[in-house]
Structure formats: C-alpha cells, structure tokens
Amino acid sequence: MEMPQPDTLVLSRKAHIVQRLQKVLPESAVIFEEQEVRAYECDALTAYRCPPMIAVLPGSTTEVSAVLKICNEEGVPVVPRGSGTSLAGGALPTSDCVILGVARMNAVLETNYEDRYIRVQSGRTNLSVTGAVEQNDFFYAPDPSSQLACAIAGNVAMNSGGAHCLKYGVTTNNLLGVTMVMMDGEVVEIGGAYLDSAGLDLLGVICGSEGQLGVVTEATLRILRKPEGARPVLMGFDSNEVAGACVSDIIKAGVLPVAIEFMDKPCVEAVEDFAKAGYPEAEAVLIVEVEGSETEINDQLAKIKKIAITHKPVELRESKSEEESAAIWAGRKAAFGAMGRISDYMCLDGTIPVSELPLVLRRIGEMSKKYGLKVANVFHAGDGNMHPLILFDANKPGDLELCEEFGAEVLKLCVEVGGCLTGEHGVGVEKRDLMLTQYNQTDLDAQMDVKDVFDPKWLLNAAKVFPLSSSDDRRAI
Amino acid sequence: MNLKTETDIASYVSDAYASGCKLRIVGGGTRQSLGNPCESEAVLSTTGLNGISLYEPGALTIVAASGTPLADIEAALAAEGQRLPFEPMDHRGLLGSSGTPTIGGVVACNISGSARIQAGACRDSLIGVRFVDGTGTVIKNGGRVMKNVTGYDLVKLMAGSMGTLGVLTEVAFKVLPAPETKAVLLMEGLTDATAIQALSKALSSPYEVSGAAHVQKGLDGDPVTMIRVEGFEKSVSYRIEKLRKLLTSFGESSIEIDPVHTKAGWKWVHDVEGFANQTGDVWKISVKPADGPKVAQKLPEAECLFDWGGGLVWALTPESTDIRKTLQGISGFAERVRGNTQNTSPARVAQNAAIAKIEHGLRTKFNPKGILNAGIMG
Ligand SMILES: Cc1cc2nc3c(=O)[nH]c(=O)nc-3n(C[C@H](O)[C@H](O)[C@H](O)COP(=O)(O)OP(=O)(O)OC[C@H]3O[C@@H](n4cnc5c(N)ncnc54)[C@H](O)[C@@H]3O)c2cc1C
C-alpha cells in the first residue's frame, strides 16, 4: 500500500512533541515506546500495518482539543481511532502520525426517554449504547455485526450500517448531533437533541467523513422503543436468481421487513460445518425478519410466505419459538467467524441495485473460477449491500495480491451496474485507489474542497479516501 | 432563457460566473419567500429539466430531473403502491404562493412533513444528486443505491443548502411502500403540556407512531391532539387500540379511520393551513419535544401548532417581532417562514460563529463569486 513519505522533520522532533503532549495529558495517556505503539499498528484490515510515531488516549473533549492544538502547531499528522475494527484500513497509522484514540472516553452523558435520545462520549461501544437504555426497553438501531467492539466514533466516521437498517436506517439517520474538535483545537457543537438545525447540513457531511474533518468526541443519538417481538423465517431456493426475485417481490408487495439477509451455497456450507444451524441444502438461503405483536408478525409472515411459495422454495421454515429464531440467526451471525476458521478472507462491501443481483452473483462466480479463489456471499439483500468474502491463503506468496485484484474487479462491476464501491465499511486505504472508477476527478475535487475547509493543512487522516495522486497538491500545502 | 438540459444549466451558470451576474434559482416558485431576501439580476429556471429517468419499485428507488413536478413523482410512486417517506409539506397555502412544486425545490429546502418523526427528513431519503456549482462545473455525489458510504456525503450537504452551493439537476431517493390504511387517535381539550406528554408517551411506545401533532385551535376552535399510525389493516387496528388504552389517563379519545378524513385532517396540520388566512408572521421552531410547550409559554401572544411530537413548533406571531431573543435559553433553532417585507431582522441566522465560519468556507469553495441565491441563508 502506497503511503505518503513520512515527514522527517516531524520524526526528528518526536521527543519534543512527546514532551508537549505529556504536559496536557496524564502520563499513561501518551504512548511512545516502540514496543507499545505497535498495539496501534493496524485495524481489522490486518494485511496492512505501520506503527505510529505516538499514540495518545485523551479522556475528555478538552484534552482532545489540547492534543490537536499541539499537533496542528507542530504540523503532525493525526489519525483518529475508535476501537480499530475498520475493515477498510481507516485507522491505519502513518509512521509520522499521532494516533488519537478515544477508547477512554466511554461515558453516557445523558439519557432522555421523554425526548428519546442519548448523549454519549464517542469511545463508547455501539452495543453498550443499547446496553445503557435496554432496561427501559429502548435500543439504538444501527447494529453493525462488530457492535460488541466498535465505537460510536468509528460508526459516525464510517456511517456504519447493520442488518436492521432496511427499516431503521444507518448511522446518519440516527445521529442528532456531535461535539467535534477541529484540527486547530476549536470545539464545535453541531446539531443537538432537536431535529432540524439552521444552515447547511454539516452533520450530514461529518457523518461518513472517515475521520478527515475533525475528531468527534460526543454524539447525540436517537433511541427507539423496542418492538414487542420479532421473528424470522428461513427460506431456501434453487438458485440465486430465484432468491433475488423473491426479495424484489416481497419489497414490491409493500412488506417492509426489518432485515432480509442472503447467503449463497458456499457460505451456507461453511456455516453448517461451523455453527450447525441446520440450514437446508439449497443454492441460496434467505432470512427474513419482521417485527411487531404476535398478530402483526403472523400477518406479515403470512404475506411473505405467500410470495415465497410462488418462487417454489426448497425449504420454508418459520420460527415457532425464541430458540428457533436464535437458531435461524445463529448461522448468519457466525458467517464471518465460520469463514475465518477455514481460510483467510477479504470482505468486500459494494452495493448494487437489487435488480442486478443475479447478474452480479453469476459474474462473481465466473471470476472465482478465473482467479482460482473461492468466494462466499453473505449480505443485506433488501438494500443491495453485498459482502462477497474472497478466500485466500495469507502465507502463500502472491495470494493476497491475487485476491485484491479479484476484489477490485468485483467492485468495478458493482459500479458498472449502477452501484458503489462501499455500502457501509468505508473507503479507507483499501478502496482509495478505486475511487476514480466511481467518481471523476471533478467529483473528488468537490469532496476534497470540503476537507480543505475543515482541515486546511490536511493533517487529519490525510492518506485515506482519496487516491494519493489526486490529493497530492492539497496535501503539499 | 430556455434551459432544457444539465449542459444548458452548466453553460448558463458558467457565463454568469464569468460576468459576475447574480442568479436566482427558481423551480416551481412555490417556496420563493423562504430564507432571507436574495440579491439577483437574473432568474435561472429548472423547470425545463423534467422527467423521471429511473424508477425501480423492487429496489425502492427513483431518480428524477430536478424540475420534475413533485405531483408527477408522487403519482408514479402511487401507481406502484409506494411513496416518498418524508411526506413533503406544501407551502402554497401558508405562503400564499402559487405554481407547481418541483422535486428540486423540495430537496433544496429539505422539505419534510409530519412523517419526519418516524421516517426522517428529505435528506434521509435522498441518496444521490447531480448539481452545477457556482462556477458552472457539473458534480455528482451518491448514486441510486440506498447504502453508499463511498467518499463524503455531499448529498446531505446539498439538501437544504437552498441553492447556495449549486443548482440541483438530478435527485435520487429511497422510497417506501405506501401503507394499506391509516388511523388517527384524536383527543380534545388538552393543554399544551399535557398534550406533549401524551404524544411523548405514544412515541415511546412500540406502536410505531407515524405522526404526532397538537393544535391549540382545531377547526372548531378547541385544542386537538392527534396521533397517527399506518400500515396493514390488522396491524393498524391493533396498534391504534393499544394506543387508546395507553393514553386513557389523558382523557377521552376517538379514532378516525375514514381515509378521506384522516388525509384531509392531517394535511390541515401538516401544511399549517390554520395559519394560512390569518395575518401575522409565521415561525418554524425546532426544539426538543419536551421544550415545545415552553416555547409556547414564552410566546403568549402567539398561536402555536406542534408537530413531530412537540419538537416542531409553528408559531403565528404579531408582525415584525423577533422571537429569537425571547426564546434564548431553549436550545434549538427558529426561522421566520413568513413575514412582511418590512422586517428588519433576517429570517434565518447562523447558529454560532464557528458554524458560520465553516459554512462561509464551504460557500466560498462551491460558489466562489456568490452568484447563486446570494444572501438567502445569511
Ligand atoms: C467482524 C466485523 C464485522 C463488521 N460488521 C460491520 C457491519 O455489519 N456494518 C458496518 O457498517 N461495519 C462493519 N464492520 C466495520 C467496522 O466495525 C465499522 O466500520 C466501525 O464503525 C468501526 O468502528 P471503530 O470504532 O472500530 O473505528 P476504527 O476502526 O477505530 O476507525 C474507523 C474510522 O473512524 C475514524 N475515527 C475513529 N474515531 C474517530 C473520532 N473520534 N473522530 C473522527 N473519526 C474517527 C478513524 O480514523 C477511521 O477512519 C465490521 C468489522 C468487523 C471486524
């Protein structure tokens, strides 16, 4: 992975910078020994690693502001970090950077059930946001599979989604406000516990900006009352095409399930070996979940089953109990783990128009033969967000490169059929160099203009999102 | 000037950029008086850009040119049993304007309606834009798929930017199935504070409320509180009954299920029709729902209408009073939506200096000579 040349002047001043940081942070919050900074050398895209120069773990917005002020004055690049679960290398350091981790900032600042919001420090994990309100039967809707570990900071930066976003939307649709520290240390409040703000939708552009515009230290999030119940139905089909058509028909019929998950045969087989979820032998499996009271659930499932039957499913299994529901979900939830057990894999994240599903799955199958690498598909079918998992052997020379080439071809296909490179994981370094397949230079310039406004010196996470060649001039300033 | 394509718009703006000619962007012209007065020397009309270029009901997506009448889009969706999720309000009655609202105008002003409380605002359903910036350059962002985090989200930035960053030429939306039925729970005679508590209780229930409003003066002059649920018939009758039981401590209630009445009644609230023929300024105030009644309390001379569970207050106030000072101490924002032209205070002001600086920076990038809708956002 090509990264910008480290700034030798910055590296040569490391001791001085450490000293300045130690003046504004507790001693344990400034990490600079070589063995210790190694803990921050990568995120969940482990193929790329680079220890940072320094890592800091501030405990408050004021401390974050003090750190950024120093880094700004010293011209030190900063890479914000939540829990380091990015699959796109969003939190990958450069050797001359300060990693600014918000993990220590995990407090709940306010919960308000009457007005239905919660305000948290951004280092709080996604699941523990729901954890803080579930005793009152509330929840925070966006639910990335990594929710046990990932932080709200990363969710906001990546605009993360989850299995239930067909109904509830992704992070940006559930975010009401943030406290953000600008690179020069200025603290800005954007949005709040009310719905509309004056002026431009800055919150909208901050969410999903991958840590390039400012460091988010607090967030106000919408919380919702839990539904009375939820129940999935499992369906097996003869072919991916038929499963795809069934998804489309369900949506057209006006039923809006909370989740429609799709797994193809290679995925189902791996999951069966691992989780023994009792999935049927079928080319494609769908899990469709609906919510509501018993009557409402039955009514919706009846509608869904009626549609499914017209597509001649090889299996149609409605959950009859909590245990059966858990069993149906167990396989899906274990999918990544199951694949990880049999092989190294790369997880793609392109989105396609749902109508192109059969074509894209067929083409991926052909590519799999061409590259000699296996692929398993598991994804959010209702919204077209695919997650092909390409299996490779990290110990085999050349395999990673082959896998990346394969991945790039799949993503280009996603764009070609009208979709995009990434539906929820973000661009990071992983898809940075593919950006020009989706956008032209003018489109990218418009985005980089926004960065110029927020971070004129391009010190914040600057080597991500945009191809280095297209951001060269701006980074040089 | 007859601008029919994006290329026409681009070359028109590019000429204006060269000469420094200030343009007023006009779609259907039904919301022209929103925002601050605009300096302009020429009008740029988007109505030549007309038509739905893609609609896939099975993928819940629609793409249209910015000058397409909103009604055309709503009709195309209705034919497939779908709709725009955010229920854009119609400003014609309130503002006394005429014309045909366009989808581009809806996006430029981020127009939403009562459904915002559940389904989000216009910006939440918007998934792609094409626009011409203030130099005449064509820019695209987002696309036609509903999950997309590729690069920065300029789609949201464009929604509600009131033309100050560019002229929208194409917009794409995520749409939703239209409900089979609706029902509205009605309660009469509640005070503001009690009504907002009732709405809050309903919105905190699992019964998926899609509209929650309270008016101080209903059609017969008394306060009315309204809670709407939508969906499949069985589900709607189940939930509305549950809500009725949940709210018995707030007094008597009735249930309206007649589709004509529920639709007209809700439109009356949502388009703020009650203020249409009354004199006075109209303010739109966005606050925490529980602060809604406090807003009304601080404005004793005003008549108020609450939507979004209390979080949106429409206030009809005596002419030329700037209520922002009165409301200091309540967090949120207030914007004058209708006022007489003699007003000396701006309709909109920036939230704070830090935000104003960022906004100014963005405008300078996208609209460097300030030729698009100059001054409209302050
Ligand atoms: C097994 C697994 C499953 C996953 N499933 C999903 C899924 O279902 N849906 C999904 O959307 N994602 C998923 N992800 C991806 C990942 O979990 C998300 O992108 C998550 O939001 C990252 O959060 P984090 O706290 O770990 O952020 P990090 O990895 O630490 O950082 C991510 C990005 O956020 C920036 N950032 C971090 N903190 C801040 C801050 N305070 N201010 C500004 N920017 C900041 C970083 O610079 C970086 O660019 C999955 C990952 C794994 C490993």
Coordinates of N, CA, C and O in Angstrom, one line a residue, chain A residues 185-321:
Chain A
G185 N -8.0 22.8 17.2 CA -8.3 22.7 18.6 C -9.7 23.3 19.0 O -10.2 23.2 20.1
E186 N -10.3 24.0 18.0 CA -11.6 24.6 18.3 C -12.6 23.5 18.5 O -12.7 22.6 17.7
V187 N -13.5 23.7 19.5 CA -14.6 22.8 19.7 C -15.8 23.3 19.1 O -16.2 24.4 19.4
V188 N -16.5 22.5 18.3 CA -17.7 22.9 17.6 C -18.9 22.0 18.0 O -18.7 20.7 18.1
E189 N -20.0 22.6 18.3 CA -21.3 21.8 18.6 C -22.1 21.8 17.3 O -22.4 22.9 16.8
I190 N -22.4 20.6 16.8 CA -23.2 20.6 15.6 C -24.5 19.8 15.8 O -24.4 18.6 16.3
G191 N -25.6 20.4 15.6 CA -26.9 19.7 15.8 C -27.1 19.6 17.3 O -26.4 20.2 18.1
G192 N -28.1 18.7 17.7 CA -28.4 18.6 19.1 C -29.6 17.7 19.3 O -30.0 16.9 18.3
A193 N -30.3 17.8 20.4 CA -31.4 16.9 20.7 C -32.7 17.2 20.0 O -33.7 16.8 20.3
Y194 N -32.6 18.1 19.0 CA -33.7 18.5 18.2 C -33.5 18.1 16.7 O -32.4 17.8 16.4
L195 N -34.5 18.1 15.9 CA -34.4 17.5 14.6 C -33.8 18.4 13.5 O -32.9 17.9 12.8
D196 N -34.2 19.6 13.4 CA -33.7 20.4 12.3 C -32.8 21.5 12.9 O -33.0 22.0 13.9
S197 N -31.7 21.8 12.1 CA -30.8 22.9 12.5 C -30.8 24.0 11.5 O -31.3 23.8 10.4
A198 N -30.3 25.1 11.9 CA -30.2 26.2 10.9 C -29.1 25.9 10.0 O -28.2 25.1 10.3
G199 N -29.1 26.5 8.8 CA -27.9 26.4 7.9 C -27.7 25.1 7.2 O -28.5 24.3 7.1
L200 N -26.4 25.0 6.8 CA -26.1 23.8 6.0 C -26.0 22.5 6.9 O -25.8 22.6 8.1
D201 N -26.3 21.4 6.3 CA -26.3 20.1 7.0 C -24.9 19.6 7.2 O -24.4 18.7 6.6
L202 N -24.2 20.3 8.1 CA -22.8 19.9 8.4 C -22.7 18.5 9.0 O -21.8 17.7 8.8
L203 N -23.7 18.2 9.8 CA -23.8 16.9 10.5 C -23.8 15.8 9.4 O -23.1 14.8 9.5
G204 N -24.5 16.0 8.3 CA -24.6 15.1 7.3 C -23.3 14.8 6.6 O -23.0 13.7 6.2
V205 N -22.5 15.8 6.5 CA -21.2 15.6 5.8 C -20.1 15.1 6.7 O -19.2 14.4 6.4
I206 N -20.3 15.4 8.0 CA -19.3 14.9 9.0 C -19.5 13.4 9.1 O -18.5 12.6 9.2
C207 N -20.8 12.9 9.2 CA -21.0 11.5 9.3 C -20.6 10.8 8.0 O -21.1 11.2 6.9
G208 N -19.6 9.9 8.1 CA -19.1 9.3 6.9 C -17.8 9.9 6.4 O -17.4 9.5 5.3
S209 N -17.3 10.9 7.1 CA -16.1 11.6 6.5 C -14.8 10.9 7.0 O -13.7 11.4 6.8
E210 N -14.9 9.7 7.6 CA -13.8 8.9 7.9 C -12.6 9.6 8.7 O -11.4 9.4 8.4
G211 N -13.0 10.4 9.6 CA -12.0 11.0 10.5 C -11.1 12.0 9.8 O -10.1 12.4 10.3
Q212 N -11.6 12.6 8.7 CA -10.8 13.6 8.0 C -11.2 15.0 8.2 O -10.5 15.9 7.7
L213 N -12.3 15.2 8.9 CA -12.8 16.6 9.1 C -12.6 17.1 10.5 O -12.5 18.3 10.7
G214 N -12.6 16.2 11.5 CA -12.4 16.7 12.8 C -12.5 15.4 13.7 O -12.8 14.3 13.2
V215 N -12.3 15.6 15.0 CA -12.3 14.4 15.9 C -13.6 14.6 16.7 O -13.9 15.5 17.4
V216 N -14.5 13.6 16.5 CA -15.8 13.6 17.2 C -15.6 13.0 18.6 O -15.0 12.0 18.8
T217 N -16.0 13.8 19.6 CA -15.8 13.4 21.0 C -17.1 13.0 21.7 O -17.1 12.3 22.7
E218 N -18.2 13.6 21.2 CA -19.5 13.2 21.8 C -20.5 13.1 20.7 O -20.4 13.8 19.7
A219 N -21.6 12.3 21.0 CA -22.6 12.2 20.0 C -24.0 12.1 20.7 O -24.1 11.4 21.7
T220 N -25.0 12.8 20.1 CA -26.4 12.6 20.5 C -27.0 11.7 19.5 O -27.0 11.9 18.3
L221 N -27.6 10.6 20.0 CA -28.2 9.6 19.2 C -29.6 9.4 19.5 O -30.1 9.4 20.6
R222 N -30.4 9.1 18.4 CA -31.8 8.8 18.6 C -32.0 7.4 19.2 O -31.3 6.4 18.7
I223 N -32.8 7.2 20.2 CA -33.1 5.9 20.7 C -34.5 5.6 20.4 O -35.4 6.5 20.3
L224 N -34.9 4.3 20.2 CA -36.2 3.9 19.9 C -36.7 2.8 20.9 O -35.9 2.1 21.5
R225 N -38.0 2.8 21.0 CA -38.6 1.7 21.8 C -38.5 0.4 21.1 O -38.8 0.3 19.9
K226 N -38.2 -0.6 21.9 CA -38.1 -1.9 21.3 C -39.4 -2.4 20.8 O -40.4 -2.1 21.4
P227 N -39.4 -3.1 19.6 CA -40.7 -3.7 19.2 C -41.2 -4.8 20.2 O -40.4 -5.3 20.9
E228 N -42.5 -5.1 20.1 CA -43.0 -6.1 21.0 C -42.4 -7.4 20.8 O -42.2 -8.2 21.7
G229 N -42.1 -7.7 19.5 CA -41.4 -9.0 19.2 C -40.9 -9.0 17.8 O -41.1 -8.0 17.1
A230 N -40.1 -10.0 17.5 CA -39.5 -10.1 16.2 C -39.4 -11.6 15.9 O -39.2 -12.4 16.8
R231 N -39.6 -12.0 14.6 CA -39.5 -13.4 14.3 C -39.0 -13.5 12.8 O -39.5 -12.9 11.9
P232 N -38.0 -14.4 12.6 CA -37.5 -14.6 11.3 C -38.2 -15.8 10.6 O -38.7 -16.7 11.3
V233 N -38.1 -15.8 9.3 CA -38.5 -17.0 8.5 C -37.2 -17.3 7.6 O -36.6 -16.4 7.2
L234 N -37.0 -18.6 7.5 CA -35.8 -19.1 6.7 C -36.3 -19.7 5.4 O -37.3 -20.5 5.4
M235 N -35.7 -19.3 4.3 CA -36.2 -19.9 3.0 C -35.0 -20.4 2.2 O -34.0 -19.7 2.2
G236 N -35.1 -21.5 1.6 CA -34.1 -22.0 0.7 C -34.6 -22.0 -0.7 O -35.8 -22.3 -1.0
F237 N -33.7 -21.6 -1.7 CA -34.1 -21.6 -3.1 C -33.1 -22.4 -4.0 O -32.0 -22.5 -3.6
D238 N -33.6 -22.7 -5.1 CA -32.9 -23.5 -6.1 C -31.8 -22.7 -6.8 O -30.8 -23.3 -7.3
S239 N -31.9 -21.4 -6.8 CA -30.9 -20.6 -7.5 C -30.9 -19.2 -6.9 O -31.8 -18.8 -6.3
N240 N -29.7 -18.5 -7.1 CA -29.6 -17.2 -6.6 C -30.6 -16.3 -7.3 O -31.1 -15.3 -6.7
E241 N -30.9 -16.5 -8.6 CA -31.8 -15.7 -9.3 C -33.2 -15.7 -8.7 O -33.8 -14.7 -8.5
V242 N -33.6 -16.9 -8.3 CA -35.0 -17.0 -7.8 C -35.0 -16.3 -6.4 O -36.0 -15.6 -6.1
A243 N -34.0 -16.5 -5.6 CA -33.9 -15.9 -4.3 C -34.0 -14.4 -4.5 O -34.7 -13.7 -3.8
G244 N -33.2 -13.9 -5.5 CA -33.2 -12.4 -5.8 C -34.6 -11.9 -6.2 O -35.1 -10.9 -5.7
A245 N -35.3 -12.7 -7.0 CA -36.6 -12.3 -7.5 C -37.6 -12.3 -6.3 O -38.5 -11.4 -6.2
C246 N -37.4 -13.2 -5.4 CA -38.3 -13.3 -4.2 C -38.1 -12.0 -3.3 O -39.1 -11.5 -2.9
V247 N -36.9 -11.6 -3.2 CA -36.6 -10.4 -2.4 C -37.3 -9.2 -3.0 O -38.0 -8.5 -2.3
S248 N -37.2 -9.1 -4.3 CA -37.8 -8.0 -5.0 C -39.3 -8.0 -4.9 O -40.0 -7.0 -4.7
D249 N -39.9 -9.2 -5.0 CA -41.4 -9.3 -4.8 C -41.9 -9.0 -3.5 O -42.9 -8.4 -3.3
I250 N -41.1 -9.4 -2.5 CA -41.5 -9.1 -1.1 C -41.6 -7.5 -0.9 O -42.5 -7.0 -0.4
I251 N -40.5 -6.9 -1.4 CA -40.5 -5.4 -1.3 C -41.6 -4.8 -2.1 O -42.3 -3.9 -1.6
K252 N -41.8 -5.3 -3.3 CA -42.9 -4.7 -4.1 C -44.3 -4.9 -3.5 O -45.2 -4.1 -3.7
A253 N -44.4 -5.9 -2.7 CA -45.8 -6.2 -2.1 C -46.1 -5.3 -0.9 O -47.1 -5.3 -0.4
G254 N -45.1 -4.4 -0.6 CA -45.4 -3.4 0.5 C -45.0 -3.9 1.9 O -45.3 -3.2 2.8
V255 N -44.5 -5.1 2.0 CA -44.0 -5.6 3.3 C -42.6 -5.0 3.4 O -41.8 -5.1 2.6
L256 N -42.3 -4.4 4.6 CA -41.0 -3.9 4.8 C -40.4 -4.6 6.0 O -40.5 -4.2 7.1
P257 N -39.7 -5.8 5.7 CA -39.2 -6.5 6.9 C -38.0 -5.6 7.5 O -37.5 -4.7 6.9
V258 N -37.7 -5.9 8.7 CA -36.5 -5.2 9.3 C -35.2 -5.7 8.7 O -34.2 -5.0 8.7
A259 N -35.2 -7.0 8.3 CA -34.0 -7.5 7.7 C -34.3 -8.5 6.6 O -35.2 -9.3 6.8
I260 N -33.5 -8.5 5.6 CA -33.5 -9.6 4.6 C -32.1 -9.9 4.3 O -31.3 -9.2 3.7
E261 N -31.7 -11.1 4.8 CA -30.3 -11.5 4.7 C -30.2 -12.6 3.7 O -31.0 -13.5 3.7
F262 N -29.1 -12.6 2.9 CA -28.9 -13.6 1.8 C -27.6 -14.3 2.0 O -26.6 -13.7 2.3
M263 N -27.6 -15.6 1.9 CA -26.4 -16.4 1.9 C -26.4 -17.4 0.7 O -27.4 -18.0 0.4
D264 N -25.3 -17.5 0.0 CA -25.2 -18.4 -1.1 C -24.7 -19.8 -0.6 O -24.3 -19.9 0.6
K265 N -24.6 -20.7 -1.5 CA -24.3 -22.1 -1.1 C -22.9 -22.2 -0.4 O -22.8 -22.8 0.7
P266 N -21.9 -21.7 -0.9 CA -20.6 -21.8 -0.3 C -20.6 -21.3 1.2 O -20.0 -21.8 2.1
C267 N -21.4 -20.2 1.3 CA -21.5 -19.6 2.7 C -22.2 -20.6 3.6 O -21.8 -20.8 4.7
V268 N -23.4 -21.0 3.1 CA -24.2 -21.9 3.9 C -23.4 -23.2 4.3 O -23.4 -23.6 5.5
E269 N -22.6 -23.7 3.4 CA -21.8 -24.9 3.7 C -20.8 -24.6 4.8 O -20.7 -25.4 5.8
A270 N -20.1 -23.5 4.7 CA -19.1 -23.2 5.7 C -19.8 -23.0 7.1 O -19.3 -23.4 8.1
V271 N -21.0 -22.3 7.1 CA -21.7 -22.0 8.3 C -22.2 -23.3 8.9 O -22.1 -23.5 10.1
E272 N -22.7 -24.2 8.1 CA -23.1 -25.5 8.6 C -22.1 -26.3 9.4 O -22.3 -26.8 10.5
D273 N -20.9 -26.3 8.7 CA -19.7 -27.0 9.4 C -19.4 -26.4 10.7 O -19.1 -27.1 11.7
F274 N -19.6 -25.1 10.8 CA -19.1 -24.3 12.0 C -20.2 -24.2 13.1 O -20.0 -24.6 14.2
A275 N -21.4 -23.8 12.7 CA -22.4 -23.4 13.6 C -23.5 -24.5 13.8 O -24.3 -24.4 14.7
K276 N -23.5 -25.4 12.8 CA -24.6 -26.4 12.8 C -26.0 -25.8 13.0 O -26.7 -26.2 13.9
A277 N -26.2 -24.8 12.2 CA -27.5 -24.1 12.4 C -28.7 -24.9 11.7 O -29.8 -24.5 11.9
G278 N -28.4 -26.0 11.0 CA -29.4 -26.7 10.4 C -30.0 -26.1 9.2 O -31.2 -26.2 8.9
Y279 N -29.2 -25.4 8.5 CA -29.7 -24.7 7.2 C -29.9 -25.8 6.2 O -29.2 -26.8 6.1
P280 N -30.8 -25.5 5.3 CA -31.1 -26.5 4.2 C -30.1 -26.6 3.1 O -29.3 -25.6 3.0
E281 N -30.1 -27.7 2.4 CA -29.2 -27.7 1.2 C -29.8 -27.0 0.1 O -30.8 -27.5 -0.5
A282 N -29.4 -25.8 -0.1 CA -30.0 -25.0 -1.2 C -29.0 -24.1 -1.8 O -27.9 -23.9 -1.2
E283 N -29.3 -23.7 -3.0 CA -28.3 -22.8 -3.7 C -28.3 -21.4 -3.0 O -27.2 -20.8 -2.9
A284 N -29.4 -21.0 -2.4 CA -29.4 -19.7 -1.8 C -30.4 -19.8 -0.6 O -31.5 -20.4 -0.7
V285 N -30.0 -19.1 0.5 CA -30.9 -19.1 1.7 C -31.2 -17.6 2.0 O -30.3 -16.8 2.0
L286 N -32.4 -17.4 2.3 CA -32.8 -16.0 2.8 C -33.3 -16.1 4.2 O -34.0 -17.1 4.6
I287 N -32.9 -15.1 5.0 CA -33.6 -15.0 6.3 C -34.3 -13.6 6.3 O -33.7 -12.6 6.0
V288 N -35.6 -13.7 6.5 CA -36.4 -12.5 6.5 C -37.0 -12.3 7.9 O -37.6 -13.2 8.4
E289 N -36.8 -11.2 8.5 CA -37.3 -11.0 9.8 C -38.3 -9.8 9.9 O -38.1 -8.8 9.2
V290 N -39.4 -10.1 10.6 CA -40.4 -9.0 10.8 C -40.6 -8.7 12.2 O -40.3 -9.6 13.1
E291 N -41.2 -7.6 12.5 CA -41.4 -7.2 13.9 C -42.8 -6.8 14.2 O -43.6 -6.5 13.3
G292 N -43.1 -6.8 15.5 CA -44.4 -6.3 15.9 C -45.0 -7.2 17.0 O -44.3 -8.0 17.7
S293 N -46.3 -7.1 17.2 CA -47.0 -8.0 18.1 C -47.2 -9.4 17.5 O -46.9 -9.5 16.3
E294 N -47.6 -10.4 18.2 CA -47.8 -11.7 17.7 C -48.7 -11.7 16.4 O -48.3 -12.3 15.4
T295 N -49.8 -11.0 16.5 CA -50.8 -10.9 15.4 C -50.1 -10.3 14.2 O -50.3 -10.7 13.1
E296 N -49.4 -9.2 14.5 CA -48.8 -8.5 13.4 C -47.7 -9.3 12.7 O -47.6 -9.3 11.5
I297 N -47.0 -10.0 13.5 CA -45.9 -10.9 13.0 C -46.5 -12.0 12.1 O -46.1 -12.2 11.0
N298 N -47.6 -12.6 12.6 CA -48.2 -13.7 11.9 C -48.8 -13.2 10.6 O -48.7 -13.8 9.5
D299 N -49.4 -12.0 10.6 CA -50.0 -11.4 9.4 C -48.9 -11.1 8.4 O -49.0 -11.5 7.2
Q300 N -47.8 -10.5 8.8 CA -46.7 -10.2 7.8 C -46.1 -11.5 7.3 O -45.8 -11.6 6.1
L301 N -45.8 -12.4 8.2 CA -45.2 -13.6 7.8 C -46.1 -14.4 6.8 O -45.6 -15.0 5.8
A302 N -47.4 -14.3 7.0 CA -48.3 -15.0 6.1 C -48.1 -14.4 4.7 O -48.1 -15.1 3.7
K303 N -48.1 -13.1 4.6 CA -47.9 -12.4 3.4 C -46.6 -12.8 2.7 O -46.5 -13.0 1.5
I304 N -45.5 -12.8 3.5 CA -44.2 -13.2 2.9 C -44.2 -14.6 2.4 O -43.7 -14.9 1.4
K305 N -44.8 -15.5 3.2 CA -44.8 -16.9 2.8 C -45.6 -17.1 1.5 O -45.2 -17.9 0.7
K306 N -46.6 -16.3 1.4 CA -47.4 -16.5 0.2 C -46.6 -16.1 -1.0 O -46.7 -16.7 -2.1
I307 N -45.8 -15.0 -0.9 CA -45.0 -14.6 -2.0 C -43.9 -15.7 -2.3 O -43.6 -16.1 -3.4
A308 N -43.3 -16.1 -1.2 CA -42.2 -17.1 -1.3 C -42.6 -18.3 -2.0 O -41.9 -18.9 -2.9
I309 N -43.8 -18.8 -1.7 CA -44.3 -20.0 -2.3 C -44.4 -20.0 -3.8 O -44.1 -20.9 -4.5
T310 N -44.7 -18.8 -4.3 CA -44.7 -18.6 -5.8 C -43.4 -18.8 -6.4 O -43.2 -19.0 -7.6
H311 N -42.3 -18.8 -5.6 CA -41.0 -19.0 -6.1 C -40.5 -20.4 -5.8 O -39.3 -20.7 -5.9
K312 N -41.4 -21.3 -5.4 CA -41.1 -22.7 -5.2 C -39.8 -22.9 -4.3 O -38.8 -23.4 -4.8
P313 N -39.9 -22.5 -3.1 CA -38.7 -22.7 -2.2 C -38.5 -24.2 -1.9 O -39.5 -24.9 -1.9
V314 N -37.3 -24.5 -1.7 CA -37.0 -25.9 -1.4 C -37.1 -26.1 0.1 O -37.2 -27.2 0.6
E315 N -37.2 -25.0 0.8 CA -37.4 -25.1 2.3 C -38.1 -23.7 2.7 O -37.7 -22.7 2.2
L316 N -39.0 -23.8 3.6 CA -39.6 -22.6 4.1 C -39.9 -22.9 5.6 O -40.8 -23.7 6.0
R317 N -39.1 -22.3 6.5 CA -39.1 -22.6 7.9 C -39.4 -21.4 8.7 O -38.6 -20.5 8.8
E318 N -40.6 -21.4 9.3 CA -40.9 -20.3 10.2 C -40.6 -20.6 11.6 O -40.9 -21.6 12.1
S319 N -39.9 -19.6 12.2 CA -39.6 -19.9 13.6 C -40.9 -19.9 14.5 O -41.8 -19.2 14.3
K320 N -40.9 -20.9 15.4 CA -42.0 -21.0 16.3 C -41.7 -20.6 17.7 O -42.6 -20.6 18.6
S321 N -40.4 -20.4 18.0 CA -40.1 -20.1 19.4 C -38.8 -19.2 19.4 O -38.1 -19.1 18.3

